[in-house]
Amino acid sequence: NSQDITNTVWAYSVFNFPSNFVFGTHPDLVRLIVSSVDKSDYTQLSQLHQWNLWGKERIGKSLLPLNVSEHCLEVFSSSELSQSRLQNDVARALHNMGVTFEEEVILNSGYSIDLLVSINEKEIAIEVDGPSHFIGKSKKPNGKTQLKHRQIHTLDNLKVLSVPYWEWDAIKEMPEGDKLKGQPRYLEKLLG
């Protein structure tokens, strides 16, 4: 079934084990994937794009034929962008600090990042990570988030910084005066 195959190759991408490389790029597997692309939905095509990016990470080239690769990229980068209240809070604090940034930037890899900050002619990606980016109630990023951060760093050559919700929420719970000092201090420390 095409969903099982897609889930499997996506998992190989997430775990990034060198021992999985031969299976994950086998020509028969690639042919099987290409033959089922027409039956694939948005989620499957997005996972195939991330697997294809994994091939670029590992061997420096696309695993999929150009037309399939472009189709997967188009689908992957066409998702509707939305900003959370948390992301808006972080953007407001950066703005108040006079930091130059763009919101919801689509990168060459097809990933969308929350904030692209420019400091001393260097660009840094900031991802404002809410609860859905973590495993259960833990503070460990889930596979999807780990994959995104790794692939942006590797393929778009950007440093990726995370603002986890629990750290920002702790600042928001401070008394008003402390909160106004705490947000810039937190972001200055994060940006180094």
Tab-separated table of C-alpha atoms in Angstrom:
chain	number	residue	atom	x	y	z
A	1	ASN	CA	0.000	0.000	0.000
A	2	SER	CA	1.333	3.408	-0.970
A	3	GLN	CA	0.669	4.966	2.470
A	4	ASP	CA	2.751	2.255	4.175
A	5	ILE	CA	5.625	2.793	1.739
A	6	THR	CA	5.459	6.557	2.183
A	7	ASN	CA	5.411	6.249	5.980
A	8	THR	CA	8.406	3.910	5.853
A	9	VAL	CA	10.614	6.110	3.669
A	10	TRP	CA	9.582	9.174	5.699
A	11	ALA	CA	10.645	7.367	8.891
A	12	TYR	CA	14.027	6.631	7.285
A	13	SER	CA	14.333	10.352	6.635
A	14	VAL	CA	13.506	11.251	10.224
A	15	PHE	CA	15.900	8.750	11.804
A	16	ASN	CA	18.664	9.427	9.260
A	17	PHE	CA	20.561	6.226	10.046
A	18	PRO	CA	23.462	5.571	7.643
A	19	SER	CA	22.621	1.843	7.668
A	20	ASN	CA	19.194	2.631	6.177
A	21	PHE	CA	20.680	4.394	3.201
A	22	VAL	CA	20.812	1.449	0.774
A	23	PHE	CA	17.203	0.426	1.391
A	24	GLY	CA	15.957	4.020	1.399
A	25	THR	CA	17.385	4.707	-2.058
A	26	HIS	CA	17.002	1.334	-3.754
A	27	PRO	CA	15.933	1.747	-7.438
A	28	ASP	CA	13.050	-0.740	-7.066
A	29	LEU	CA	11.717	1.239	-4.129
A	30	VAL	CA	11.992	4.500	-6.085
A	31	ARG	CA	10.121	2.929	-9.049
A	32	LEU	CA	7.385	1.674	-6.727
A	33	ILE	CA	7.019	5.147	-5.178
A	34	VAL	CA	6.922	6.891	-8.563
A	35	SER	CA	4.256	4.457	-9.811
A	36	SER	CA	1.964	5.339	-6.890
A	37	VAL	CA	2.405	9.138	-6.873
A	38	ASP	CA	-0.869	9.694	-8.780
A	39	LYS	CA	-2.761	8.007	-5.932
A	40	SER	CA	-0.961	9.975	-3.209
A	41	ASP	CA	-2.654	12.645	-1.103
A	42	TYR	CA	-1.212	15.889	0.287
A	43	THR	CA	0.330	14.211	3.347
A	44	GLN	CA	1.975	11.445	1.319
A	45	LEU	CA	3.368	13.882	-1.272
A	46	SER	CA	4.735	16.065	1.537
A	47	GLN	CA	6.393	13.050	3.165
A	48	LEU	CA	7.853	12.033	-0.196
A	49	HIS	CA	9.259	15.536	-0.576
A	50	GLN	CA	10.948	15.254	2.823
A	51	TRP	CA	12.330	11.834	1.863
A	52	ASN	CA	13.587	13.340	-1.394
A	53	LEU	CA	15.288	16.090	0.633
A	54	TRP	CA	16.868	13.321	2.716
A	55	GLY	CA	18.412	11.999	-0.501
A	56	LYS	CA	19.834	15.465	-1.121
A	57	GLU	CA	21.233	15.467	2.415
A	58	ARG	CA	22.832	12.032	2.004
A	59	ILE	CA	24.055	11.964	-1.607
A	60	GLY	CA	23.562	15.529	-2.787
A	61	LYS	CA	20.892	14.766	-5.369
A	62	SER	CA	17.199	14.105	-5.756
A	63	LEU	CA	15.970	10.522	-5.395
A	64	LEU	CA	12.875	11.199	-7.513
A	65	PRO	CA	12.650	12.045	-11.214
A	66	LEU	CA	12.553	15.810	-11.800
A	67	ASN	CA	8.822	16.012	-12.639
A	68	VAL	CA	7.842	14.036	-9.520
A	69	SER	CA	10.301	15.973	-7.364
A	70	GLU	CA	8.880	19.306	-8.556
A	71	HIS	CA	5.296	18.118	-8.001
A	72	CYS	CA	6.085	17.027	-4.433
A	73	LEU	CA	7.857	20.356	-3.733
A	74	GLU	CA	4.903	22.315	-5.109
A	75	VAL	CA	2.442	20.416	-2.918
A	76	PHE	CA	4.720	20.607	0.143
A	77	SER	CA	5.256	24.361	-0.111
A	78	SER	CA	1.601	25.153	-0.868
A	79	SER	CA	0.246	24.492	2.604
A	80	GLU	CA	-1.764	27.308	4.116
A	81	LEU	CA	0.388	29.395	6.410
A	82	SER	CA	-0.955	30.500	9.766
A	83	GLN	CA	0.505	32.375	12.660
A	84	SER	CA	-0.142	31.409	16.247
A	85	ARG	CA	-0.649	33.883	19.058
A	86	LEU	CA	2.678	32.659	20.449
A	87	GLN	CA	4.431	33.425	17.147
A	88	ASN	CA	2.828	36.882	17.064
A	89	ASP	CA	4.071	37.556	20.621
A	90	VAL	CA	7.634	36.625	19.661
A	91	ALA	CA	7.437	38.739	16.476
A	92	ARG	CA	6.134	41.726	18.465
A	93	ALA	CA	9.014	41.412	20.952
A	94	LEU	CA	11.568	41.241	18.102
A	95	HIS	CA	9.961	44.284	16.477
A	96	ASN	CA	10.105	46.218	19.784
A	97	MET	CA	13.807	45.336	20.012
A	98	GLY	CA	14.412	46.773	16.526
A	99	VAL	CA	15.421	43.403	15.073
A	100	THR	CA	14.966	43.009	11.301
A	101	PHE	CA	12.916	39.947	10.375
A	102	GLU	CA	10.403	38.464	7.948
A	103	GLU	CA	7.507	36.198	8.884
A	104	GLU	CA	6.368	32.963	7.216
A	105	VAL	CA	9.238	32.691	4.746
A	106	ILE	CA	9.246	29.821	2.223
A	107	LEU	CA	12.801	28.521	1.816
A	108	ASN	CA	14.390	26.820	-1.211
A	109	SER	CA	13.801	23.451	0.477
A	110	GLY	CA	10.068	24.196	0.472
A	111	TYR	CA	9.881	24.531	4.245
A	112	SER	CA	8.144	27.534	5.757
A	113	ILE	CA	9.807	29.100	8.761
A	114	ASP	CA	8.070	31.285	11.312
A	115	LEU	CA	10.654	34.066	11.435
A	116	LEU	CA	13.770	34.813	9.389
A	117	VAL	CA	15.922	37.166	11.437
A	118	SER	CA	18.759	39.246	9.966
A	119	ILE	CA	21.562	40.145	12.364
A	120	ASN	CA	24.918	41.503	11.200
A	121	GLU	CA	24.176	40.390	7.645
A	122	LYS	CA	23.525	36.819	8.879
A	123	GLU	CA	20.162	35.128	8.552
A	124	ILE	CA	18.821	32.919	11.328
A	125	ALA	CA	15.609	30.878	11.289
A	126	ILE	CA	13.430	31.045	14.385
A	127	GLU	CA	10.755	28.436	14.866
A	128	VAL	CA	8.161	29.202	17.524
A	129	ASP	CA	7.294	25.703	18.679
A	130	GLY	CA	3.953	25.093	20.367
A	131	PRO	CA	2.805	21.856	22.056
A	132	SER	CA	2.201	20.015	18.745
A	133	HIS	CA	5.953	20.103	18.056
A	134	PHE	CA	6.774	17.902	21.050
A	135	ILE	CA	6.205	14.280	22.051
A	136	GLY	CA	3.231	14.242	24.411
A	137	LYS	CA	3.848	16.477	27.401
A	138	SER	CA	7.607	16.054	27.142
A	139	LYS	CA	10.113	18.684	26.117
A	140	LYS	CA	11.508	16.426	23.376
A	141	PRO	CA	10.795	17.572	19.800
A	142	ASN	CA	8.813	15.083	17.747
A	143	GLY	CA	10.224	13.480	14.589
A	144	LYS	CA	8.553	15.924	12.219
A	145	THR	CA	10.045	18.916	14.056
A	146	GLN	CA	13.510	17.328	14.311
A	147	LEU	CA	13.453	16.525	10.580
A	148	LYS	CA	12.405	20.068	9.655
A	149	HIS	CA	15.094	21.718	11.777
A	150	ARG	CA	17.806	19.348	10.500
A	151	GLN	CA	16.859	19.715	6.839
A	152	ILE	CA	16.620	23.518	7.035
A	153	HIS	CA	20.048	23.637	8.669
A	154	THR	CA	21.601	21.220	6.170
A	155	LEU	CA	19.898	22.196	2.914
A	156	ASP	CA	19.067	25.876	3.389
A	157	ASN	CA	22.277	26.491	5.337
A	158	LEU	CA	20.487	28.304	8.143
A	159	LYS	CA	20.982	28.125	11.859
A	160	VAL	CA	17.606	27.109	13.342
A	161	LEU	CA	16.646	28.367	16.782
A	162	SER	CA	13.574	27.187	18.640
A	163	VAL	CA	11.381	29.190	21.012
A	164	PRO	CA	9.559	26.421	22.908
A	165	TYR	CA	6.150	27.377	24.210
A	166	TRP	CA	6.908	26.538	27.866
A	167	GLU	CA	9.893	28.915	27.962
A	168	TRP	CA	7.915	31.789	26.406
A	169	ASP	CA	4.900	31.051	28.618
A	170	ALA	CA	7.133	31.303	31.715
A	171	ILE	CA	8.091	34.848	30.661
A	172	LYS	CA	4.459	35.755	29.931
A	173	GLU	CA	3.490	34.739	33.472
A	174	MET	CA	5.890	37.294	35.006
A	175	PRO	CA	4.541	40.581	36.345
A	176	GLU	CA	4.142	43.158	33.519
A	177	GLY	CA	7.394	45.072	34.135
A	178	ASP	CA	9.453	41.887	34.432
A	179	LYS	CA	7.779	40.422	31.340
A	180	LEU	CA	8.725	43.477	29.261
A	181	LYS	CA	12.358	43.032	30.353
A	182	GLY	CA	12.287	39.227	30.174
A	183	GLN	CA	11.214	38.879	26.557
A	184	PRO	CA	14.089	40.933	25.082
A	185	ARG	CA	16.571	39.288	27.476
A	186	TYR	CA	15.378	35.832	26.414
A	187	LEU	CA	15.606	36.686	22.686
A	188	GLU	CA	19.005	38.383	23.025
A	189	LYS	CA	20.349	35.275	24.765
A	190	LEU	CA	18.767	33.009	22.126
A	191	LEU	CA	20.231	35.007	19.235
A	192	GLY	CA	23.617	35.050	20.934
